[in-house]
Amino acid sequence: MAPRRPLICGNWKMHRTVGQALELATAVRNALGGLSREVEVAIAPPFTALYAVARRLQGSPLRLAAQDCFWEPEGAFTGEVSAEMLRDVGCTYVILGHSERRQHFGELDAAVGLKARAALRAGLCPIICIGETLAERDAGETYGRLKSQLEGALAGFSPDMVAGLVVAYEPVWAIGTGRVATPQQAQEAHAFVRQHLHQHFGEVAQSVRIQYGGSVKPDNAAGLLRQPDIDGALVGGASLQAESFLDIIRACRPPDREAT
Ligand code: PEP
């Protein structure tokens, strides 16, 4: 089986106007150079900037991601954006089930699953976010939580569908808090996720990329990204500055390539 190509995705959340987004996207695009041979890189600006940024990225290996989508292709759903619309505007990825959507907008695993199906139908790659709260970790319920989120979101999925998605393990207690999981804690959770996928979907689990997310910064990225089951990162705060985002991408290269 081919080695998994790491994916680093910057989640800009509700930050950046169109002009600011173009500036940041251009800075990342211009500095990417040969880095994109070994690492796939994506940015997820807010909806309002997707079209302009897509045009700016034409011909570049830097990929575009959205931060959410709705599960219907079109219709009377005021305020929603469909996966087809995101594909049309130039997105490759869509982040789904982020803990902020679960926390502030009551998003449940079943909705994440519907959105992921819609994304796959539209030709997008869903990045499905899962992760435990601090209370769940302290109560020893981390794996139970990950299992129920995966089962809820991926109910009825075929191995082929699972082959088309990315999972992001994002412990809620590490998102935006500056408190990062240790490489060992993250690796254990990632190995659990891969094993769970293997149990339910078979060999395809070996090719599914599992990103880590939660306070990834230039100084902690390498330790996380060198773990065998960590295939990249979903980066929030540190993706809002080109230099710190690029340093994280550089940390993704094998140690023997770091000098280049
Ligand atoms: C995120 O938004 O998915 C995230 C991981 O944020 P941060 O890197 O800021 O913790």
Short mmCIF file of C-alpha atoms and ligand atoms in Angstrom, two decimals:
data_model
loop_
_atom_site.label_atom_id
_atom_site.label_comp_id
_atom_site.label_asym_id
_atom_site.label_seq_id
_atom_site.Cartn_x
_atom_site.Cartn_y
_atom_site.Cartn_z
CA MET A 1 0.00 0.00 0.00
CA ALA A 2 1.32 3.47 -0.93
CA PRO A 3 2.46 5.58 2.02
CA ARG A 4 -0.11 8.08 3.22
CA ARG A 5 0.65 11.61 2.04
CA PRO A 6 0.28 13.96 5.01
CA LEU A 7 -2.37 16.67 4.80
CA ILE A 8 -1.90 19.98 6.59
CA CYS A 9 -5.06 22.07 6.54
CA GLY A 10 -5.40 25.58 7.96
CA ASN A 11 -8.82 26.28 9.49
CA TRP A 12 -9.23 30.05 9.47
CA LYS A 13 -12.57 29.84 11.31
CA MET A 14 -14.46 33.18 11.29
CA HIS A 15 -11.37 35.26 10.52
CA ARG A 16 -10.25 37.37 7.57
CA THR A 17 -12.10 39.62 5.15
CA VAL A 18 -11.77 38.92 1.43
CA GLY A 19 -8.81 41.27 1.08
CA GLN A 20 -7.04 39.82 4.12
CA ALA A 21 -7.75 36.27 2.95
CA LEU A 22 -6.22 36.99 -0.46
CA GLU A 23 -3.12 38.39 1.22
CA LEU A 24 -2.67 35.36 3.47
CA ALA A 25 -3.47 32.81 0.74
CA THR A 26 -1.01 34.49 -1.61
CA ALA A 27 1.76 34.46 0.99
CA VAL A 28 1.27 30.74 1.64
CA ARG A 29 1.01 29.93 -2.07
CA ASN A 30 4.17 31.84 -2.93
CA ALA A 31 6.26 30.20 -0.22
CA LEU A 32 5.02 26.66 -0.75
CA GLY A 33 7.48 25.73 -3.50
CA GLY A 34 8.74 22.15 -3.37
CA LEU A 35 7.13 21.52 0.02
CA SER A 36 3.93 20.43 -1.70
CA ARG A 37 5.70 17.44 -3.26
CA GLU A 38 5.75 15.65 0.08
CA VAL A 39 2.89 17.26 1.93
CA GLU A 40 -0.57 18.17 0.72
CA VAL A 41 -1.59 21.60 1.95
CA ALA A 42 -5.05 23.17 2.14
CA ILE A 43 -6.54 26.33 3.58
CA ALA A 44 -10.11 26.82 4.79
CA PRO A 45 -11.10 30.50 4.62
CA PRO A 46 -14.63 31.60 5.57
CA PHE A 47 -17.35 31.10 2.91
CA THR A 48 -17.24 34.76 1.87
CA ALA A 49 -13.63 34.49 0.68
CA LEU A 50 -13.76 31.09 -1.06
CA TYR A 51 -14.44 32.33 -4.59
CA ALA A 52 -11.77 35.02 -4.56
CA VAL A 53 -9.20 32.72 -2.97
CA ALA A 54 -10.04 29.92 -5.44
CA ARG A 55 -9.23 32.25 -8.31
CA ARG A 56 -5.97 33.28 -6.65
CA LEU A 57 -4.95 29.63 -6.21
CA GLN A 58 -5.57 28.59 -9.81
CA GLY A 59 -2.61 26.56 -11.06
CA SER A 60 -1.18 26.20 -7.55
CA PRO A 61 -0.98 22.91 -5.58
CA LEU A 62 -2.45 24.71 -2.55
CA ARG A 63 -5.93 23.23 -2.06
CA LEU A 64 -9.09 24.96 -0.90
CA ALA A 65 -11.32 23.71 1.91
CA ALA A 66 -14.64 24.92 3.31
CA GLN A 67 -15.53 24.83 6.99
CA ASP A 68 -18.97 23.21 6.70
CA CYS A 69 -21.71 22.32 4.21
CA PHE A 70 -25.36 21.32 4.18
CA TRP A 71 -26.51 17.87 3.08
CA GLU A 72 -29.10 18.84 0.45
CA PRO A 73 -27.84 19.84 -3.02
CA GLU A 74 -30.19 22.88 -3.24
CA GLY A 75 -33.52 24.14 -1.98
CA ALA A 76 -35.27 26.31 0.58
CA PHE A 77 -32.62 26.13 3.31
CA THR A 78 -31.92 29.75 4.16
CA GLY A 79 -28.37 30.38 5.21
CA GLU A 80 -27.00 27.02 4.13
CA VAL A 81 -24.38 26.21 1.47
CA SER A 82 -24.39 22.87 -0.38
CA ALA A 83 -21.45 20.61 -1.13
CA GLU A 84 -22.16 21.08 -4.85
CA MET A 85 -21.80 24.85 -4.43
CA LEU A 86 -18.47 24.35 -2.69
CA ARG A 87 -17.24 22.06 -5.43
CA ASP A 88 -18.41 24.60 -8.00
CA VAL A 89 -16.43 27.35 -6.32
CA GLY A 90 -13.24 25.27 -6.35
CA CYS A 91 -13.09 23.45 -3.01
CA THR A 92 -11.40 20.07 -2.69
CA TYR A 93 -12.07 19.51 1.03
CA VAL A 94 -14.78 20.34 3.54
CA ILE A 95 -14.30 20.27 7.32
CA LEU A 96 -17.28 18.60 9.03
CA GLY A 97 -18.30 18.12 12.65
CA HIS A 98 -15.75 20.53 14.08
CA SER A 99 -16.16 20.70 17.85
CA GLU A 100 -17.12 24.38 17.61
CA ARG A 101 -20.06 23.40 15.40
CA ARG A 102 -21.00 20.63 17.80
CA GLN A 103 -20.73 22.97 20.80
CA HIS A 104 -22.31 26.18 19.47
CA PHE A 105 -24.73 24.84 16.87
CA GLY A 106 -25.77 21.52 18.37
CA GLU A 107 -24.41 19.50 15.47
CA LEU A 108 -24.84 15.74 16.03
CA ASP A 109 -23.03 12.73 14.57
CA ALA A 110 -25.99 11.83 12.32
CA ALA A 111 -25.85 15.30 10.71
CA VAL A 112 -22.11 14.95 10.24
CA GLY A 113 -22.76 11.66 8.46
CA LEU A 114 -25.38 13.20 6.14
CA LYS A 115 -23.00 16.04 5.33
CA ALA A 116 -20.14 13.64 4.66
CA ARG A 117 -22.32 11.62 2.25
CA ALA A 118 -23.31 14.83 0.47
CA ALA A 119 -19.68 15.93 0.25
CA LEU A 120 -18.62 12.60 -1.28
CA ARG A 121 -21.52 12.73 -3.78
CA ALA A 122 -20.38 16.19 -4.84
CA GLY A 123 -16.77 15.07 -5.31
CA LEU A 124 -15.41 16.70 -2.16
CA CYS A 125 -13.22 15.03 0.44
CA PRO A 126 -14.81 15.39 3.90
CA ILE A 127 -12.52 15.99 6.88
CA ILE A 128 -14.55 14.50 9.74
CA CYS A 129 -13.60 15.92 13.14
CA ILE A 130 -13.93 13.85 16.28
CA GLY A 131 -12.55 14.26 19.78
CA GLU A 132 -13.27 13.96 23.47
CA THR A 133 -13.81 16.71 26.04
CA LEU A 134 -11.55 17.07 29.07
CA ALA A 135 -14.27 15.61 31.32
CA GLU A 136 -14.53 12.57 29.05
CA ARG A 137 -10.75 12.10 29.03
CA ASP A 138 -10.57 12.45 32.82
CA ALA A 139 -13.36 9.92 33.20
CA GLY A 140 -11.50 7.41 31.00
CA GLU A 141 -14.12 7.74 28.26
CA THR A 142 -11.89 8.92 25.41
CA TYR A 143 -12.12 5.79 23.29
CA GLY A 144 -15.84 5.35 23.97
CA ARG A 145 -16.42 8.88 22.73
CA LEU A 146 -14.31 8.42 19.59
CA LYS A 147 -16.05 5.12 18.87
CA SER A 148 -19.55 6.61 19.19
CA GLN A 149 -18.64 9.61 17.01
CA LEU A 150 -17.20 7.37 14.30
CA GLU A 151 -20.13 4.94 14.46
CA GLY A 152 -22.64 7.79 14.38
CA ALA A 153 -21.06 9.64 11.46
CA LEU A 154 -20.08 6.61 9.36
CA ALA A 155 -23.20 4.45 9.81
CA GLY A 156 -23.96 2.69 6.52
CA PHE A 157 -20.74 3.83 4.83
CA SER A 158 -18.98 1.40 2.48
CA PRO A 159 -15.19 0.88 2.49
CA ASP A 160 -15.06 2.84 -0.79
CA MET A 161 -16.74 5.82 0.87
CA VAL A 162 -14.36 5.64 3.81
CA ALA A 163 -11.44 5.59 1.36
CA GLY A 164 -12.56 9.04 0.20
CA LEU A 165 -12.45 10.80 3.54
CA VAL A 166 -10.04 12.14 6.14
CA VAL A 167 -10.54 11.89 9.91
CA ALA A 168 -9.27 14.67 12.18
CA TYR A 169 -8.69 13.70 15.80
CA GLU A 170 -9.13 16.94 17.73
CA PRO A 171 -9.32 16.62 21.51
CA VAL A 172 -11.72 19.42 22.49
CA TRP A 173 -9.53 20.38 25.44
CA ALA A 174 -6.66 21.16 23.07
CA ILE A 175 -8.50 23.36 20.56
CA GLY A 176 -7.57 27.01 20.87
CA THR A 177 -6.36 26.46 24.44
CA GLY A 178 -2.60 26.25 23.90
CA ARG A 179 -2.75 22.88 25.64
CA VAL A 180 -1.58 20.29 23.14
CA ALA A 181 -1.86 16.50 23.40
CA THR A 182 1.50 14.83 23.89
CA PRO A 183 2.73 12.91 20.84
CA GLN A 184 2.07 9.70 22.80
CA GLN A 185 -1.51 10.67 23.75
CA ALA A 186 -2.21 11.65 20.15
CA GLN A 187 -0.61 8.51 18.68
CA GLU A 188 -2.66 6.28 21.01
CA ALA A 189 -5.89 7.96 19.93
CA HIS A 190 -4.93 7.79 16.24
CA ALA A 191 -4.03 4.11 16.52
CA PHE A 192 -7.43 3.52 18.14
CA VAL A 193 -9.21 5.34 15.30
CA ARG A 194 -7.33 3.33 12.67
CA GLN A 195 -8.06 0.08 14.44
CA HIS A 196 -11.74 0.99 14.68
CA LEU A 197 -11.84 1.77 10.94
CA HIS A 198 -10.10 -1.52 10.24
CA GLN A 199 -12.65 -3.46 12.29
CA HIS A 200 -15.58 -1.89 10.45
CA PHE A 201 -14.22 -1.27 6.95
CA GLY A 202 -11.21 -3.55 6.55
CA GLU A 203 -7.93 -2.86 4.77
CA VAL A 204 -8.96 0.58 3.56
CA ALA A 205 -8.14 1.81 7.10
CA GLN A 206 -4.45 1.69 6.19
CA SER A 207 -4.91 4.35 3.51
CA VAL A 208 -7.18 6.74 5.46
CA ARG A 209 -5.39 9.85 6.61
CA ILE A 210 -5.92 10.77 10.26
CA GLN A 211 -4.95 14.33 11.12
CA TYR A 212 -4.24 15.67 14.59
CA GLY A 213 -5.73 19.02 15.59
CA GLY A 214 -5.47 21.05 18.78
CA SER A 215 -2.95 23.84 19.43
CA VAL A 216 -0.47 22.65 16.80
CA LYS A 217 2.34 25.22 16.63
CA PRO A 218 5.74 25.29 14.91
CA ASP A 219 7.48 24.17 18.11
CA ASN A 220 5.33 21.10 18.79
CA ALA A 221 4.46 20.03 15.24
CA ALA A 222 7.43 17.78 14.47
CA GLY A 223 6.95 15.58 17.55
CA LEU A 224 3.31 15.01 16.64
CA LEU A 225 3.77 14.63 12.91
CA ARG A 226 6.44 11.95 13.26
CA GLN A 227 4.07 9.54 14.98
CA PRO A 228 3.26 6.57 12.75
CA ASP A 229 -0.53 7.07 12.71
CA ILE A 230 -0.54 10.88 12.49
CA ASP A 231 -0.96 11.90 8.87
CA GLY A 232 -0.93 15.65 9.08
CA ALA A 233 -2.61 18.38 11.07
CA LEU A 234 -5.70 20.53 11.20
CA VAL A 235 -4.34 23.88 12.32
CA GLY A 236 -6.44 26.74 13.70
CA GLY A 237 -4.70 29.73 15.29
CA ALA A 238 -1.25 29.06 13.84
CA SER A 239 -2.66 29.01 10.28
CA LEU A 240 -3.59 32.68 10.47
CA GLN A 241 0.03 33.78 9.99
CA ALA A 242 1.79 32.56 6.86
CA GLU A 243 5.13 32.01 8.61
CA SER A 244 3.85 29.87 11.46
CA PHE A 245 1.68 27.84 9.08
CA LEU A 246 4.64 27.28 6.75
CA ASP A 247 6.85 26.24 9.67
CA ILE A 248 4.28 23.57 10.56
CA ILE A 249 4.27 22.36 6.95
CA ARG A 250 8.08 22.18 7.02
CA ALA A 251 7.92 20.14 10.24
CA CYS A 252 5.98 17.52 8.33
CA ARG A 253 8.93 16.49 6.19
CA PRO A 254 11.02 13.45 7.10
CA PRO A 255 14.05 14.44 9.27
CA ASP A 256 16.56 13.75 6.47
CA ARG A 257 14.87 16.39 4.29
CA GLU A 258 14.73 19.17 6.86
CA ALA A 259 17.79 20.99 5.62
CA THR A 260 16.25 21.55 2.15
C1 PEP B 1 -9.06 23.86 14.93
O1 PEP B 1 -9.68 24.88 14.76
O2 PEP B 1 -9.41 22.81 14.37
C2 PEP B 1 -7.89 23.90 15.81
C3 PEP B 1 -7.24 22.80 16.00
O3 PEP B 1 -7.57 25.12 16.37
P1 PEP B 1 -6.20 25.47 17.16
O4 PEP B 1 -5.07 24.98 16.29
O5 PEP B 1 -6.22 26.94 17.29
O6 PEP B 1 -6.23 24.75 18.46
#
